[in-house]
Every structure is written in structure tokens, then in C-alpha cells.
Short mmCIF file of C-alpha atoms in Angstrom, two decimals:
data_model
loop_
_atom_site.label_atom_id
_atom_site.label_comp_id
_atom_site.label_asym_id
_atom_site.label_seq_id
_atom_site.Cartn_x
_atom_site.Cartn_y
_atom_site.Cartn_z
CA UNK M 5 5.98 -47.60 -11.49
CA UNK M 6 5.81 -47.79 -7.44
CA UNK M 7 9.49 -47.05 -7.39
CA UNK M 8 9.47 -44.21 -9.53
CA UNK M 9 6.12 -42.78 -8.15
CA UNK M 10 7.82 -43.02 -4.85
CA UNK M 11 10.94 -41.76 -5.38
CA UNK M 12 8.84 -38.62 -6.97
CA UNK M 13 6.78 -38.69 -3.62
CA UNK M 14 9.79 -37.98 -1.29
CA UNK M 15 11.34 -35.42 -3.75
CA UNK M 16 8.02 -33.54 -3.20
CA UNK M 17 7.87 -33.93 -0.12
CA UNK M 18 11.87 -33.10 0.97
CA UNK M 19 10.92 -29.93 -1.78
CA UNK M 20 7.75 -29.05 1.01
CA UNK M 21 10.35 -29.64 3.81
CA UNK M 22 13.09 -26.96 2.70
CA UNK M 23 9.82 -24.53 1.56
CA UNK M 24 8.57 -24.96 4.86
CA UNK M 25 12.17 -24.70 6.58
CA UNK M 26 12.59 -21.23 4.63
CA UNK M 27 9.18 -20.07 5.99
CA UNK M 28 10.45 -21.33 9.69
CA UNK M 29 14.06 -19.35 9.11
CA UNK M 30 11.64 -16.23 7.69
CA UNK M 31 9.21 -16.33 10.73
CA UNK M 32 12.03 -16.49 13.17
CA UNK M 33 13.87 -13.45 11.88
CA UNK M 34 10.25 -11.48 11.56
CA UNK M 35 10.57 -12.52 15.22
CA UNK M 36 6.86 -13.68 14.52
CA UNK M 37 6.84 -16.33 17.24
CA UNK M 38 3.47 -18.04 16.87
CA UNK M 39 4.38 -18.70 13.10
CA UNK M 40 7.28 -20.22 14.01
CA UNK M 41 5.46 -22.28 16.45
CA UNK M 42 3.03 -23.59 13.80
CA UNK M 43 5.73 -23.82 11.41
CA UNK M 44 7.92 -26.05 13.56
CA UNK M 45 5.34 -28.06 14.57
CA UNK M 46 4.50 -28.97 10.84
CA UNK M 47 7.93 -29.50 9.77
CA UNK M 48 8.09 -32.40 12.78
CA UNK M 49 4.52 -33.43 11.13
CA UNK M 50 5.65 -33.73 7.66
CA UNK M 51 8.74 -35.83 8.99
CA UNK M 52 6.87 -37.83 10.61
CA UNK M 53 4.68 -38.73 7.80
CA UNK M 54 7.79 -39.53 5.57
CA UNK M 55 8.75 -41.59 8.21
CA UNK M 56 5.62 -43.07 8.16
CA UNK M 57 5.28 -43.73 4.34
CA UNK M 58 9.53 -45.45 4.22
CA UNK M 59 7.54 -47.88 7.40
CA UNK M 60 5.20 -48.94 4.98
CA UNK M 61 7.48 -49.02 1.84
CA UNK M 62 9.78 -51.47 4.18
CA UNK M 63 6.47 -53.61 5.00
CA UNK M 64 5.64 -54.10 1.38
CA UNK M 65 2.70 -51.92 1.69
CA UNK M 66 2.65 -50.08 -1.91
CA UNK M 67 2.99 -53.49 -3.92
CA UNK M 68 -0.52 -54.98 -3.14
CA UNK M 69 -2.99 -53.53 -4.63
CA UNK M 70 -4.51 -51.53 -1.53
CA UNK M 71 -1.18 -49.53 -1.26
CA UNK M 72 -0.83 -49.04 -4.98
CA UNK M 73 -4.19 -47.30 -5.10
CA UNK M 74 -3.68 -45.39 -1.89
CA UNK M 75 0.04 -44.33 -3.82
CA UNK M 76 -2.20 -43.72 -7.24
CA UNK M 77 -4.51 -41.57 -5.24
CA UNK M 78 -2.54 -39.41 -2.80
CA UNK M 79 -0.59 -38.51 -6.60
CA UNK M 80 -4.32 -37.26 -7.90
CA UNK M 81 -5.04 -35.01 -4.65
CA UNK M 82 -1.46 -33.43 -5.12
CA UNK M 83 -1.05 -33.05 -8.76
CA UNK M 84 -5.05 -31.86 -8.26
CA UNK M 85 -4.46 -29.47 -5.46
CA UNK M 86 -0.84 -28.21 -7.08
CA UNK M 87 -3.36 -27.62 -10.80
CA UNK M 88 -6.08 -26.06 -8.43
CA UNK M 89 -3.73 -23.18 -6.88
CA UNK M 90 -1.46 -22.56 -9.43
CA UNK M 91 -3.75 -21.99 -12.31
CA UNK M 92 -4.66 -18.66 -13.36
CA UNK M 93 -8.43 -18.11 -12.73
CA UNK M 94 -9.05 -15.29 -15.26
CA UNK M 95 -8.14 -11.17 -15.19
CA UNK M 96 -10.43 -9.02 -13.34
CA UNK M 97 -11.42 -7.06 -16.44
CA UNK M 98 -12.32 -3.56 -14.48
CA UNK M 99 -9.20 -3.82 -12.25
CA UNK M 100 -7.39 -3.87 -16.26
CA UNK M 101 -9.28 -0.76 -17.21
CA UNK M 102 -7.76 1.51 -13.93
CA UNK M 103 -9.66 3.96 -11.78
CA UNK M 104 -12.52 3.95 -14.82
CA UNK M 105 -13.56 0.15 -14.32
CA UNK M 106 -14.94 1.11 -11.15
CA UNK M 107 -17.06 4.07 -12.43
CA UNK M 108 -20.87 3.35 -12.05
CA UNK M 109 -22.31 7.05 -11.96
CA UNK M 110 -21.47 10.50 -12.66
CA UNK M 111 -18.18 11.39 -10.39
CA UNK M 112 -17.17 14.70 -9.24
CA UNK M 113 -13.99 16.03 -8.71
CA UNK M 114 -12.81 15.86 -4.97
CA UNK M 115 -12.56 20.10 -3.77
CA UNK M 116 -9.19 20.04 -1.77
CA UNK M 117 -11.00 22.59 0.97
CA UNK M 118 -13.18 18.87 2.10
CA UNK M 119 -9.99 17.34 2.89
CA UNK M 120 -9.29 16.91 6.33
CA UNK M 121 -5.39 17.76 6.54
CA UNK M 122 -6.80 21.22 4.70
CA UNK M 123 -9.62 21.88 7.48
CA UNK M 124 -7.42 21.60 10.00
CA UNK M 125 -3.99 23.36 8.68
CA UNK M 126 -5.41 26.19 6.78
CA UNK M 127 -8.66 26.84 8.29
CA UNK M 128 -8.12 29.99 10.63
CA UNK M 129 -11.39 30.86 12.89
CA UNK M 130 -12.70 33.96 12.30
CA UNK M 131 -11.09 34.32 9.03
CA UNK M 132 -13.04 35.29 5.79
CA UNK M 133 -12.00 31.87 4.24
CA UNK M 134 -13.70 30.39 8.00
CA UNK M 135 -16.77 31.44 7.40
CA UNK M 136 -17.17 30.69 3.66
CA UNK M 137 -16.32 27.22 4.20
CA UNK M 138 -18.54 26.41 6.90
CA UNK M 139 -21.23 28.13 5.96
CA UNK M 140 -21.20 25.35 2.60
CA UNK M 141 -20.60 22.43 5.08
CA UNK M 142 -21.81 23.43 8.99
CA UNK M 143 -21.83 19.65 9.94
CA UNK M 144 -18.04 19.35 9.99
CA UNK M 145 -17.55 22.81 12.14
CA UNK M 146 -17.79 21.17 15.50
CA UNK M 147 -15.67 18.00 14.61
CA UNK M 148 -12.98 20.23 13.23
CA UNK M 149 -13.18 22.80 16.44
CA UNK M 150 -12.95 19.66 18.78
CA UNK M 151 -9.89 18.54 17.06
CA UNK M 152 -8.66 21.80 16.73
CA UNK M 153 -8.96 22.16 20.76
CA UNK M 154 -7.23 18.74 20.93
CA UNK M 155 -4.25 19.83 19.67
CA UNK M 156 -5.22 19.22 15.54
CA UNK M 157 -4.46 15.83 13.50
CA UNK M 158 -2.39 14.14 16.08
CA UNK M 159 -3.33 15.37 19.24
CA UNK M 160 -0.23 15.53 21.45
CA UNK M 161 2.11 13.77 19.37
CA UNK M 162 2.92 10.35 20.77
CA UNK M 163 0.93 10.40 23.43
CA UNK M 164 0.11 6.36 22.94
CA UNK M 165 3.98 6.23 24.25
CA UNK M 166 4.27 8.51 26.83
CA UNK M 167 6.55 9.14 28.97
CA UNK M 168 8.93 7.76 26.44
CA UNK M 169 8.20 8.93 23.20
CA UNK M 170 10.45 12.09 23.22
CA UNK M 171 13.07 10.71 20.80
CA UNK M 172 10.66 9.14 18.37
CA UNK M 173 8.61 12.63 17.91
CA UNK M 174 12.14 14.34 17.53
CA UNK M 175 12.34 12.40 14.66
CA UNK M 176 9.13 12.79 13.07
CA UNK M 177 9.42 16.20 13.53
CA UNK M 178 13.15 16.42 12.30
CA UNK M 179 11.33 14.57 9.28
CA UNK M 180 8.53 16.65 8.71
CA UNK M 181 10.60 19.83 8.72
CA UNK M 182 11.79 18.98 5.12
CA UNK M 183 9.10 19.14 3.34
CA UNK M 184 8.21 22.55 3.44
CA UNK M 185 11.50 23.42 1.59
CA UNK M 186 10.38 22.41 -1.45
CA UNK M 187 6.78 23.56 -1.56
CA UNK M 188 7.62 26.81 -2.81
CA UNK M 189 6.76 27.28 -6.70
CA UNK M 190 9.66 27.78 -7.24
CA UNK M 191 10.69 24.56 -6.08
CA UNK M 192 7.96 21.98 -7.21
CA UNK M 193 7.58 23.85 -10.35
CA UNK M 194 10.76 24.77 -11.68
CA UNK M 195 11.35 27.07 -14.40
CA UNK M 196 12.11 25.65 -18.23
CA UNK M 197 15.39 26.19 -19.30
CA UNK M 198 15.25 25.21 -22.64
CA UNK M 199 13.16 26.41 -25.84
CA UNK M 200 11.29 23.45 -27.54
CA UNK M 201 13.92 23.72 -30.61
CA UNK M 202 17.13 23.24 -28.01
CA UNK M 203 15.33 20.10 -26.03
CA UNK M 204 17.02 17.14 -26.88
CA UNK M 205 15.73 14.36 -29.18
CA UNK M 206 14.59 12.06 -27.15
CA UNK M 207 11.34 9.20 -27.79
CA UNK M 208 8.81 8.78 -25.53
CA UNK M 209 10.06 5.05 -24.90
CA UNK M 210 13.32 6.49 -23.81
CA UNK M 211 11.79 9.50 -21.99
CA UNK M 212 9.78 7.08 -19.86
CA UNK M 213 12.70 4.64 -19.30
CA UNK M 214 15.04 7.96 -18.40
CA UNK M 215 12.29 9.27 -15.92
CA UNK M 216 11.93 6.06 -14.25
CA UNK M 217 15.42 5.12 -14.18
CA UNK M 218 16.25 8.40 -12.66
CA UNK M 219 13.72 8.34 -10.15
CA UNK M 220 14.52 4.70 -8.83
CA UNK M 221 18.15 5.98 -8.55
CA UNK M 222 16.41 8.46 -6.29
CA UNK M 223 14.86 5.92 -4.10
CA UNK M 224 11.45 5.47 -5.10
CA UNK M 225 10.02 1.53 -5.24
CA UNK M 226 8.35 1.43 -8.05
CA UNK M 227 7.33 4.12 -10.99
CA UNK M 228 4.50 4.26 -13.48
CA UNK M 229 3.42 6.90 -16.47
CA UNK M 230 -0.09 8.08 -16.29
CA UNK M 231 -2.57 10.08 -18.89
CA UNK M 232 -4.02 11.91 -16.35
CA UNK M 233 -7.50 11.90 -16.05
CA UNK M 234 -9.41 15.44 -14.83
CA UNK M 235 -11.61 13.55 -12.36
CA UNK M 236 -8.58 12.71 -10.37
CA UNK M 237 -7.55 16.65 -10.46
CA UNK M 238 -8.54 18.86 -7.04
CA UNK M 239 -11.17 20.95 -7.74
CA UNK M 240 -9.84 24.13 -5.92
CA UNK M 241 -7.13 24.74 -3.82
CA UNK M 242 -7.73 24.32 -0.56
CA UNK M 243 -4.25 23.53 1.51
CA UNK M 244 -2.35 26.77 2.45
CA UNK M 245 1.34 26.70 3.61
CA UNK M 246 3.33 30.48 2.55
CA UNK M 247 0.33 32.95 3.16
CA UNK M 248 -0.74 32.31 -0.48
CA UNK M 249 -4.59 32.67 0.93
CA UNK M 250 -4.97 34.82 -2.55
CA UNK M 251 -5.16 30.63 -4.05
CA UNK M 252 -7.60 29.16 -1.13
CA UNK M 253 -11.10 28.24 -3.26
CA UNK M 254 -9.13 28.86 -6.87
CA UNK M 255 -10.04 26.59 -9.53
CA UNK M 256 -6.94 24.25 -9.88
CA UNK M 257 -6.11 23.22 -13.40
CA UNK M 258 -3.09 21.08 -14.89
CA UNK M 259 -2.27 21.95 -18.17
CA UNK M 260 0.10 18.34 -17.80
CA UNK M 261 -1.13 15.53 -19.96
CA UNK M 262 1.21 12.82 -18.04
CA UNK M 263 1.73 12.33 -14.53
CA UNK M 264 4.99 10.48 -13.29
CA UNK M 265 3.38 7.94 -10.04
CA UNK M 266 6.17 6.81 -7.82
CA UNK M 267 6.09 4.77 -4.29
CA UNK M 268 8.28 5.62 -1.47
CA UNK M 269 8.72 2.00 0.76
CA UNK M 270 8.03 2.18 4.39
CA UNK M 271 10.33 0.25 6.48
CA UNK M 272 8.56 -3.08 7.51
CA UNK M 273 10.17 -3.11 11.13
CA UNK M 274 8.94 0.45 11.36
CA UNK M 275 5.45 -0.17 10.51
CA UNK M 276 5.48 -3.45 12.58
CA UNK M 277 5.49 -1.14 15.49
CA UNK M 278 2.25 0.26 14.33
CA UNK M 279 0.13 2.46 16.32
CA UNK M 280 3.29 3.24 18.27
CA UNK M 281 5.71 6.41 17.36
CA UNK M 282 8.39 4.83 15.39
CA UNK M 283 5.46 3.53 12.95
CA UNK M 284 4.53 7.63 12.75
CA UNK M 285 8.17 8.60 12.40
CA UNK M 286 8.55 6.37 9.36
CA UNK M 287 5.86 7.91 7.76
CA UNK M 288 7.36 11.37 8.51
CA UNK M 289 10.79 10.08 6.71
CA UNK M 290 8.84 8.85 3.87
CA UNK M 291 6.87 11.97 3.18
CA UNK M 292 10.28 13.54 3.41
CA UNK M 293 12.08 10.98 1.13
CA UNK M 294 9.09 12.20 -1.20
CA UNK M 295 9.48 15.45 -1.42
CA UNK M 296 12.84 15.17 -2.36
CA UNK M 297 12.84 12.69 -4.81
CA UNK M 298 9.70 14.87 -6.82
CA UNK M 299 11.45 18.18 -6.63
CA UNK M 300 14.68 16.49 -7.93
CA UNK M 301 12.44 14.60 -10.76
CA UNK M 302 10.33 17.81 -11.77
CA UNK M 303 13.91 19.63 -12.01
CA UNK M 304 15.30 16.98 -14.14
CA UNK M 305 11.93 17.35 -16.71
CA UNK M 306 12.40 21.30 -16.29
CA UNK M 307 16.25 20.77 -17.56
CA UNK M 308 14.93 18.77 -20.64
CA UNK M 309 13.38 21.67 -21.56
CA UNK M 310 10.00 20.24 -20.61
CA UNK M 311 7.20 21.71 -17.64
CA UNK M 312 6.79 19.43 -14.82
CA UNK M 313 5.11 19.93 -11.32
CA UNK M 314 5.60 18.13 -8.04
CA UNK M 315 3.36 16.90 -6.24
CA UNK M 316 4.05 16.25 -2.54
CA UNK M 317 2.76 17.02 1.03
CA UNK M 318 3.20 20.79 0.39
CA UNK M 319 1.60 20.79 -3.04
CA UNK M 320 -0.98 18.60 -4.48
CA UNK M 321 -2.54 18.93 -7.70
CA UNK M 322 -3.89 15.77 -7.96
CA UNK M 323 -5.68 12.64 -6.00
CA UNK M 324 -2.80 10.36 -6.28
CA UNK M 325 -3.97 7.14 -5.57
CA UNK M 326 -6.49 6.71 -8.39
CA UNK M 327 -3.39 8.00 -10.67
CA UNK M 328 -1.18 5.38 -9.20
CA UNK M 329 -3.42 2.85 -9.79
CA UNK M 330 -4.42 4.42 -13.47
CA UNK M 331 -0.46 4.62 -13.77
CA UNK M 332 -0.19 0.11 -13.04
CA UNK M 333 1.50 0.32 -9.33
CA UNK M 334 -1.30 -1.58 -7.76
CA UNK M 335 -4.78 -1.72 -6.81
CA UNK M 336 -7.09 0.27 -4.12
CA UNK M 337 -7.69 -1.77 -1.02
CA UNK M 338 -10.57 -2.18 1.39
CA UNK M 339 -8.66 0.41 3.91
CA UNK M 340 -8.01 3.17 1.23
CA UNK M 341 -4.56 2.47 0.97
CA UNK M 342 -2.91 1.76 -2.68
CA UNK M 343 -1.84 -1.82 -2.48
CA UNK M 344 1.50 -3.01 -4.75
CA UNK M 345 2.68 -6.40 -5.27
CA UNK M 346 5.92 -5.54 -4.67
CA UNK M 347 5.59 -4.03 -1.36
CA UNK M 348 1.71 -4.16 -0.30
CA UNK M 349 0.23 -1.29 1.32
CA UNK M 350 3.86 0.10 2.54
CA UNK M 351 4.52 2.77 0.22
CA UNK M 352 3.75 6.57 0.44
CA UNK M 353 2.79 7.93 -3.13
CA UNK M 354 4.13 10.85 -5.04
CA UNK M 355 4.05 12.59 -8.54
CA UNK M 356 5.20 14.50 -11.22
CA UNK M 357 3.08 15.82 -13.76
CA UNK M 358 4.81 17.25 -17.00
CA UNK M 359 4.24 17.46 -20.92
CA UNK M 360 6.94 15.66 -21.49
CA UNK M 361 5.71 12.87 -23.90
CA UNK M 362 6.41 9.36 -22.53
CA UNK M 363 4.93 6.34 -23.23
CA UNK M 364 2.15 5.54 -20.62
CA UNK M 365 2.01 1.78 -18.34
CA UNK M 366 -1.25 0.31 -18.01
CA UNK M 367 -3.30 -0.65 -15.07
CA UNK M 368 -2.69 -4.32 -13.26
CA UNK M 369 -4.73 -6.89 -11.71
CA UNK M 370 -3.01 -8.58 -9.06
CA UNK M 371 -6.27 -9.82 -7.54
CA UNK M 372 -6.39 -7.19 -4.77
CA UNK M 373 -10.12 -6.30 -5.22
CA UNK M 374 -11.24 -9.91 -4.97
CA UNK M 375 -8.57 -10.41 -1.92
CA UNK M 376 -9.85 -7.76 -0.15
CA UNK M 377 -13.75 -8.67 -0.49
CA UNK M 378 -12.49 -12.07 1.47
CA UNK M 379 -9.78 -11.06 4.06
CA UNK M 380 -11.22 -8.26 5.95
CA UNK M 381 -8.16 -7.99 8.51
CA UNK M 382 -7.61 -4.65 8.33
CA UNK M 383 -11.45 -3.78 9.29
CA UNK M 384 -11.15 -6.27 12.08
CA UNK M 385 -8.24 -4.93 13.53
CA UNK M 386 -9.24 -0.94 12.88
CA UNK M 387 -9.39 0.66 16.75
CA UNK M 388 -11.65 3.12 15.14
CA UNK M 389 -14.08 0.94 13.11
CA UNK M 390 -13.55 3.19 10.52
CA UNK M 391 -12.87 0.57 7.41
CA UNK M 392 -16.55 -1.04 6.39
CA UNK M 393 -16.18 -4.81 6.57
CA UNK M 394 -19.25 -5.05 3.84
CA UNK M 395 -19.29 -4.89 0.20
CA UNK M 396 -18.25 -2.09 -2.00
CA UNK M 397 -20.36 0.61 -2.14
CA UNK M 398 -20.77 3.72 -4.79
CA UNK M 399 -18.85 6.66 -3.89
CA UNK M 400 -18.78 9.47 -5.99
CA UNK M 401 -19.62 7.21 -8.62
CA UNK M 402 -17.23 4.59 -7.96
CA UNK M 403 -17.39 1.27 -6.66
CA UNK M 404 -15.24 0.97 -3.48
CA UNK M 405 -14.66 0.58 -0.10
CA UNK M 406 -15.04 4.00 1.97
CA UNK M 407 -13.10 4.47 4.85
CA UNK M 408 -14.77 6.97 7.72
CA UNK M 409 -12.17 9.55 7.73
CA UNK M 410 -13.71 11.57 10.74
CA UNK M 411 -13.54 8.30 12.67
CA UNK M 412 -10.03 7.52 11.37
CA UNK M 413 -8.31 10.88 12.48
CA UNK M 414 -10.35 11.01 15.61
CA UNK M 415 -8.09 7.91 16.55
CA UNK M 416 -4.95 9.63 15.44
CA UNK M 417 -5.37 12.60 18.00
CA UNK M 418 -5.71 10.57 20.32
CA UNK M 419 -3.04 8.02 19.85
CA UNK M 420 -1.01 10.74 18.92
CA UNK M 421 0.13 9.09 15.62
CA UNK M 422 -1.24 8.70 12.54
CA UNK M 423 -2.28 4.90 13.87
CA UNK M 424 -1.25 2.77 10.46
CA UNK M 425 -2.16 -0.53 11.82
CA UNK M 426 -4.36 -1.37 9.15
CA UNK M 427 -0.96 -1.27 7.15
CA UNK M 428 0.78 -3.63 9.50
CA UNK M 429 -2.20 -6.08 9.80
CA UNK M 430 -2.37 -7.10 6.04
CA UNK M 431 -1.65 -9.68 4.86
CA UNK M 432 -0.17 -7.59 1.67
CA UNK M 433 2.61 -6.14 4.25
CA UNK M 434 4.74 -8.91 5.23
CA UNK M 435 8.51 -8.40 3.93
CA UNK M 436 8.86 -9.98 0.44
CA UNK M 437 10.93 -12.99 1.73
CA UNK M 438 11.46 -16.41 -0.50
CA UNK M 439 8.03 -17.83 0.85
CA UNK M 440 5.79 -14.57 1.35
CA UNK M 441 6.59 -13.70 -2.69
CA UNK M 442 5.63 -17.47 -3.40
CA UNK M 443 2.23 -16.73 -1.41
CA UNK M 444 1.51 -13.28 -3.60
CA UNK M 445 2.75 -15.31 -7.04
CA UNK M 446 0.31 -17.72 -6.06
CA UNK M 447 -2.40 -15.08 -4.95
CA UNK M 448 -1.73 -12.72 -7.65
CA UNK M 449 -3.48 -15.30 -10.14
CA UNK M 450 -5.25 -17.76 -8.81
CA UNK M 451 -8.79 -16.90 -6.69
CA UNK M 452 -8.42 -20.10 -4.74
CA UNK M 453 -5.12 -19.35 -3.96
CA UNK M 454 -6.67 -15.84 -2.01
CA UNK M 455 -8.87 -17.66 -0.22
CA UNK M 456 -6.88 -20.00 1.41
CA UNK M 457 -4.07 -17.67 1.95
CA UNK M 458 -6.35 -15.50 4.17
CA UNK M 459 -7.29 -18.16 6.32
CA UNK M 460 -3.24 -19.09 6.50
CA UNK M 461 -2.69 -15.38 7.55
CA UNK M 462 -5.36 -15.80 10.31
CA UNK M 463 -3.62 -18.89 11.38
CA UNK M 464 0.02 -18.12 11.63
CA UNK M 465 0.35 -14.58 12.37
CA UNK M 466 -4.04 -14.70 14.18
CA UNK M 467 -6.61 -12.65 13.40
CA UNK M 468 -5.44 -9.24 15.35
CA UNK M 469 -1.71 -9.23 15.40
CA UNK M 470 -0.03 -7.84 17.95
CA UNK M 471 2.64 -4.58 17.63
CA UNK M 472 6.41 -5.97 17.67
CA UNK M 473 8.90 -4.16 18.64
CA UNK M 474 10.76 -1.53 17.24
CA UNK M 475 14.57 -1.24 16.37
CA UNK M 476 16.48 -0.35 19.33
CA UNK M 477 17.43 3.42 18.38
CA UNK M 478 13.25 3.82 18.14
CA UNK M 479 12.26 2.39 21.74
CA UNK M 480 9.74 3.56 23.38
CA UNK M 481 8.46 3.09 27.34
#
């Protein structure tokens, strides 16, 4: 029984070795030095105690009966602590009903003219639409006519890099100019080709399997189908881009009952970076890379014969991360952000919304909710104080986290980017190497598991991380 117990003993442990070893190889190329550090310096500790244990093996140590209970015992902590954090603790039961679990009072639906991007890019001063608005909500004019004066959302753009930011705001800005070519209607709501009798036969299994097929070939992440809920649907219309100010304050409607969710990844070396520009000029390639794979997926609908609308950053219908977590991609974090398994808080969200019938995904628990209530990073590390660091509060009849966006944009004009280190801070982000998706399997379903994780985090990578940095085509001075 000794024998066997310790021959079992230094398979686990050689097993912890090449884990750890991975983590050390994973660290280094993350160039995330004071893991490695800590890393290293266990691996030597762990050798050291195998060393330790052969010593007393040689000595005779585990066949009196001291050793053989010290062997017995050290067996009960592991096969204990291995039971403890591998178990699953139980489903978060609102996180499995969506958006809706989280509904504790009447909501309203969210009027697109409140949004900031809308205030700022479509509110003219001295324009009829001007003094409507403000007139409804005068404790936002002087914010807004501040920002305005500071150049709008971001300010001068890069100015956190200046003098050498030129190239990195060419790119954004290269980005960004992409778009606008599909905002037209014409564009995110293409015509229907076909009359219902010439569609072809297709199920709603396959319909769903065809749409998401299509639009992974496209480049999105990950896909859900959605019922679409009205409470996630803009109230009126409130973002102007082709002198369509006939629409500003219309009633927006979606005649769609389905709404295609997709998430765009955002480079991790890019967002690693993060308040610098190239953090900013991924974002701008992402919102780009969205556009383009929505118009292309609303086209594809309209040539089944079906309607279909996309939604990007030059037309929203809809909220789109309640729908993307209604739709299974993830769960809402403390910062705002969706948050997937797959990829953490480093996707940008799009959508299609169509008739065509398609069987619907449900939504997940991955333990985000309960995560999020312990880690706190992102608040810690916000320049802007903007995310709370308390418990969840009701918001428009939900239960979550509210970030301050007035405080949050306030930091992107001056930074000059749209700041994303809550993004690169959590814990969520790291690149979905062999040991990070052992950490998330592990965290996904088991509540101890999140616990001790977040402390890890703190450890290795410390409680603010520092900016790496960037690729070399995406210096900056």
C-alpha cells in the first residue's frame, strides 16, 4: 500500500510539475514577467519537496507508522482539495433564465437620444432637435457642451501617446471609415428577393446551424439565436448619420421575432496595450470587422427570401448586450461589458434580426455574476472610478452593476482613446492557453474555484497590472 500510494504521489506530483511548466512556458510568451517569476520559483519549490519526500522514502520514513499516517493524510487533503474545486456547486438559476432573471421592477425601454455616442454625434446646437432634447434632460447640457468643446468622445485622439501616436490613429481612423458604408438602408436592410412560396425548405434546426455556420466563416467568435424581447428594443431613434433627422425621436419598432447575436474577438496583444492607441485601434478594426460580417449575414437572410436587419455602429435597433446574453454568449459583468467563456470580455457584439424561423440557444451560467461580486479588479484598476465596487443595485428594474458613463467618457477625451483597461485587467481576458482554460473549466462550475482564482490573479499578474507593450507595427513614444 506505501508503494503504490507513493508511486501515485509522484505521478501527481510530476502531473503538477508539467501543469505548472505549461503555465511558466504561457507566462513567458504573455511576456508577463512577474508570473513567470512566481511560477519559476514554485516549480524549484515543488522539486524540492519531491526531493524531499524520495529523502525520506530512502530513510524508511513511510513504513513506521508516523510516516504512514503523514502518507494517509497528505492523500485526504489532496483527494479533498482536488473534490473541493472540481465539483460543481449548483447553477445560478437567474443567470439560466437570461436578461429576465435579473428583473426586480417594472423596466423601461432605454430611448437611444440618452445615449451618449447619440448626444454627442447627432446633437447640433441650436438645432430644433437641440432644444427638444435638453429641455427633457437640462442636467446633461453642460457635460455634453464641455465635451463637445473638448473635441467630443475622444478628445484629441491619442493624446495619452503623443508625440507618437500618428500611425496608431491612422489606423483607427482607416478603421472607422468602414462602417459608414454599410449604414445605409439599403445596406443593413436589404431588400427580399424571394416570395414566401420560392424560399427554400429549410427547418429551423438547419436555418440556425446555416446562419451560424455562415457567420463564423465570416469571422465572428461565437453566435447565438435570440427571441427578442421588446425591453431590449430602443425606444426612439436617436443616432443620426445621412441627414435622416426626419427619424431623430421616431418610435423604433422591429417587426423581427429573432435576433442573430455574434462576437467579434479583440486581439489580446492589442488590448494588453490598454489605455494606449493600439488598444483604441483594435476596437476601431473590430467595429469594422462588425459591420461587415452583419451586412453580409442580413444579405444572406434577405437571399433566403427572409427580412433581416443589421445592427452595427451605424444602425442599432436594439441593446445588444442583454440580447447576447438572452441569446447564451455569456454573462453581464461588473464593468458593463458582456463576458464569454470563450474569450472573456474581448469581443465587440453585433446582430441580425430577421423572421427567419430558427431554433433559439438558451442563456448560460458560467459563474460570471458570482465571480464578479468577489474579484472587483476592474473597479480597482478604473482611472475614472466609474465601475461601483459594491453590490448590485436596481437599474431600470434590473439587478446589476451600473457603470458611471459620464465619468467613463470623461476619461476617454482625455486619454484620447476609448481607455478599455477594465478589459485588459480581468481576469476573464487572459488568452485561452492550456492552463488559463483549465482555470475558467474550473471557475465556470465550482464557487470555490472563483474565489481562489481571484486571489491567484492578484498574485501572479498583482492587483493593477501594468500596460505591455504593443506589437511592433503599433509602437507608440
Amino acid at each position: 500500500m506505501v508503494i503504490f500510494l507513493l508511486v501515485l504521489q509522484a505521478a501527481f506530483m510530476l502531473g503538477i510539475v508539467l501543469f505548472t511548466i505549461s503555465f511558466l512556458i504561457a507566462s513567458l510568451n504573455e511576456k508577463e514577467q512577474r508570473a513567470a517569476l512566481i511560477t519559476g520559483t514554485l516549480i524549484l519549490f515543488l522539486i524540492g519537496l519531491e526531493l524531499c519526500i524520495y529523502w525520506l522514502y530512502s530513510q524508511g520514513f513511510f513504513f513506521n507508522p508516523a510516516g504512514r499516517l503523514l502518507l494517509l493524510a497528505g492523500w485526504a487533503v489532496i483527494g479533498f482539495g482536488i473534490y473541493f474545486l472540481c465539483r460543481p456547486t449548483g447553477p445560478n438559476e437567474k443567470a439560466l433564465k437570461g436578461v429576465e432573471g435579473y428583473l426586480v421592477g417594472k423596466a423601461r425601454r432605454y430611448d437611444e437620444r440618452e445615449q451618449v455616442f447619440a448626444r454627442e454625434r447627432s446633437m447640433r446646437p441650436g438645432s430644433a432637435e437641440y432644444e427638444t432634447f435638453y429641455r427633457s434632460h437640462p442636467e446633461l447640457e453642460q457635460m455634453d457642451a464641455e465635451r463637445r468643446a473638448a473635441g467630443g468622445i475622444l478628445g484629441t485622439p491619442g493624446a495619452i501617446d503623443r508625440p507618437g501616436e500618428m500611425p496608431n490613429v491612422a489606423a483607427m481612423t482607416a478603421t472607422f471609415s468602414i462602417p459608414p458604408h454599410f449604414g445605409k438602408p439599403q445596406n443593413h436592410s436589404p431588400a427580399v428577393r424571394l416570395s414566401a412560396k420560392d424560399r427554400p425548405s429549410i427547418s429551423p434546426e438547419e436555418a440556425a446551424s446555416r446562419v451560424k455556420g455562415f457567420a463564423r466563416q465570416l469571422g465572428a467568435r461565437s453566435v447565438g439565436v435570440t427571441r427578442i424581447n421588446p425591453l431590449w428594443v430602443y425606444s426612439h431613434r436617436g443616432e443620426i448619420f445621412y441627414e435622416n433627422w426626419e427619424q431623430w425621436g421616431q418610435e423604433i419598432t422591429v417587426d423581427h421575432p429573432y435576433a442573430i447575436v455574434f462576437g467579434v474577438e479583440m486581439d489580446w496583444e492589442m488590448v494588453s496595450t490598454a489605455p494606449h492607441t493600439p488598444s483604441v485601434a483594435e476596437s476601431a478594426h473590430c467595429y469594422s470587422k462588425g459591420a461587415w460580417i452583419s451586412t453580409q449575414l442580413a444579405a444572406f437572410i434577405a437571399n433566403l427570401g427572409y427580412a433581416a436587419t443589421a445592427n452595427h455602429s451605424r444602425h442599432y435597433d436594439l441593446l445588444l448586450t442583454p440580447a447576447a446574453v438572452d441569446a447564451g454568449l455569456g454573462e453581464l459583468g461588473r464593468f458593463g461589458y458582456l463576458i464569454t467563456k470563450e474569450l472573456g470580455p474581448r469581443v465587440r457584439i453585433f446582430a441580425v434580426t430577421t423572421d427567419l424561423p430558427m431554433v433559439c440557444d438558451q442563456p448560460v451560467d458560467i459563474g460570471v455574476q458570482d465571480f464578479c461580486r468577489i474579484c472587483k479588479k476592474c473597479a480597482r484598476c478604473c482611472p475614472s472610478v466609474s465601475i461601483p465596487d459594491g453590490e448590485r443595485q436596481e437599474v431600470n428594474g434590473s439587478l446589476r452593476w451600473k457603470l458611471n458613463a459620464e465619468t467613463c467618457f470623461g476619461y476617454w477625451a482625455k486619454a484620447g482613446t476609448d481607455c478599455n483597461i477594465c478589459m485588459r485587467v480581468c481576469p476573464w481576458s487572459h488568452p485561452r492557453t492550456f492552463p488559463h482554460r483549465v482555470v475558467i473549466s474550473l471557475v465556470v462550475r465550482n464557487k470555490w474555484a472563483r474565489r481562489l482564482f481571484s486571489l491567484m490573479d492578484d498574485l501572479f499578474y498583482g492587483k493593477k497590472p501594468k500596460p505591455k507593450a504593443p506589437p511592433n507595427w503599433a509602437k507608440y513614444s
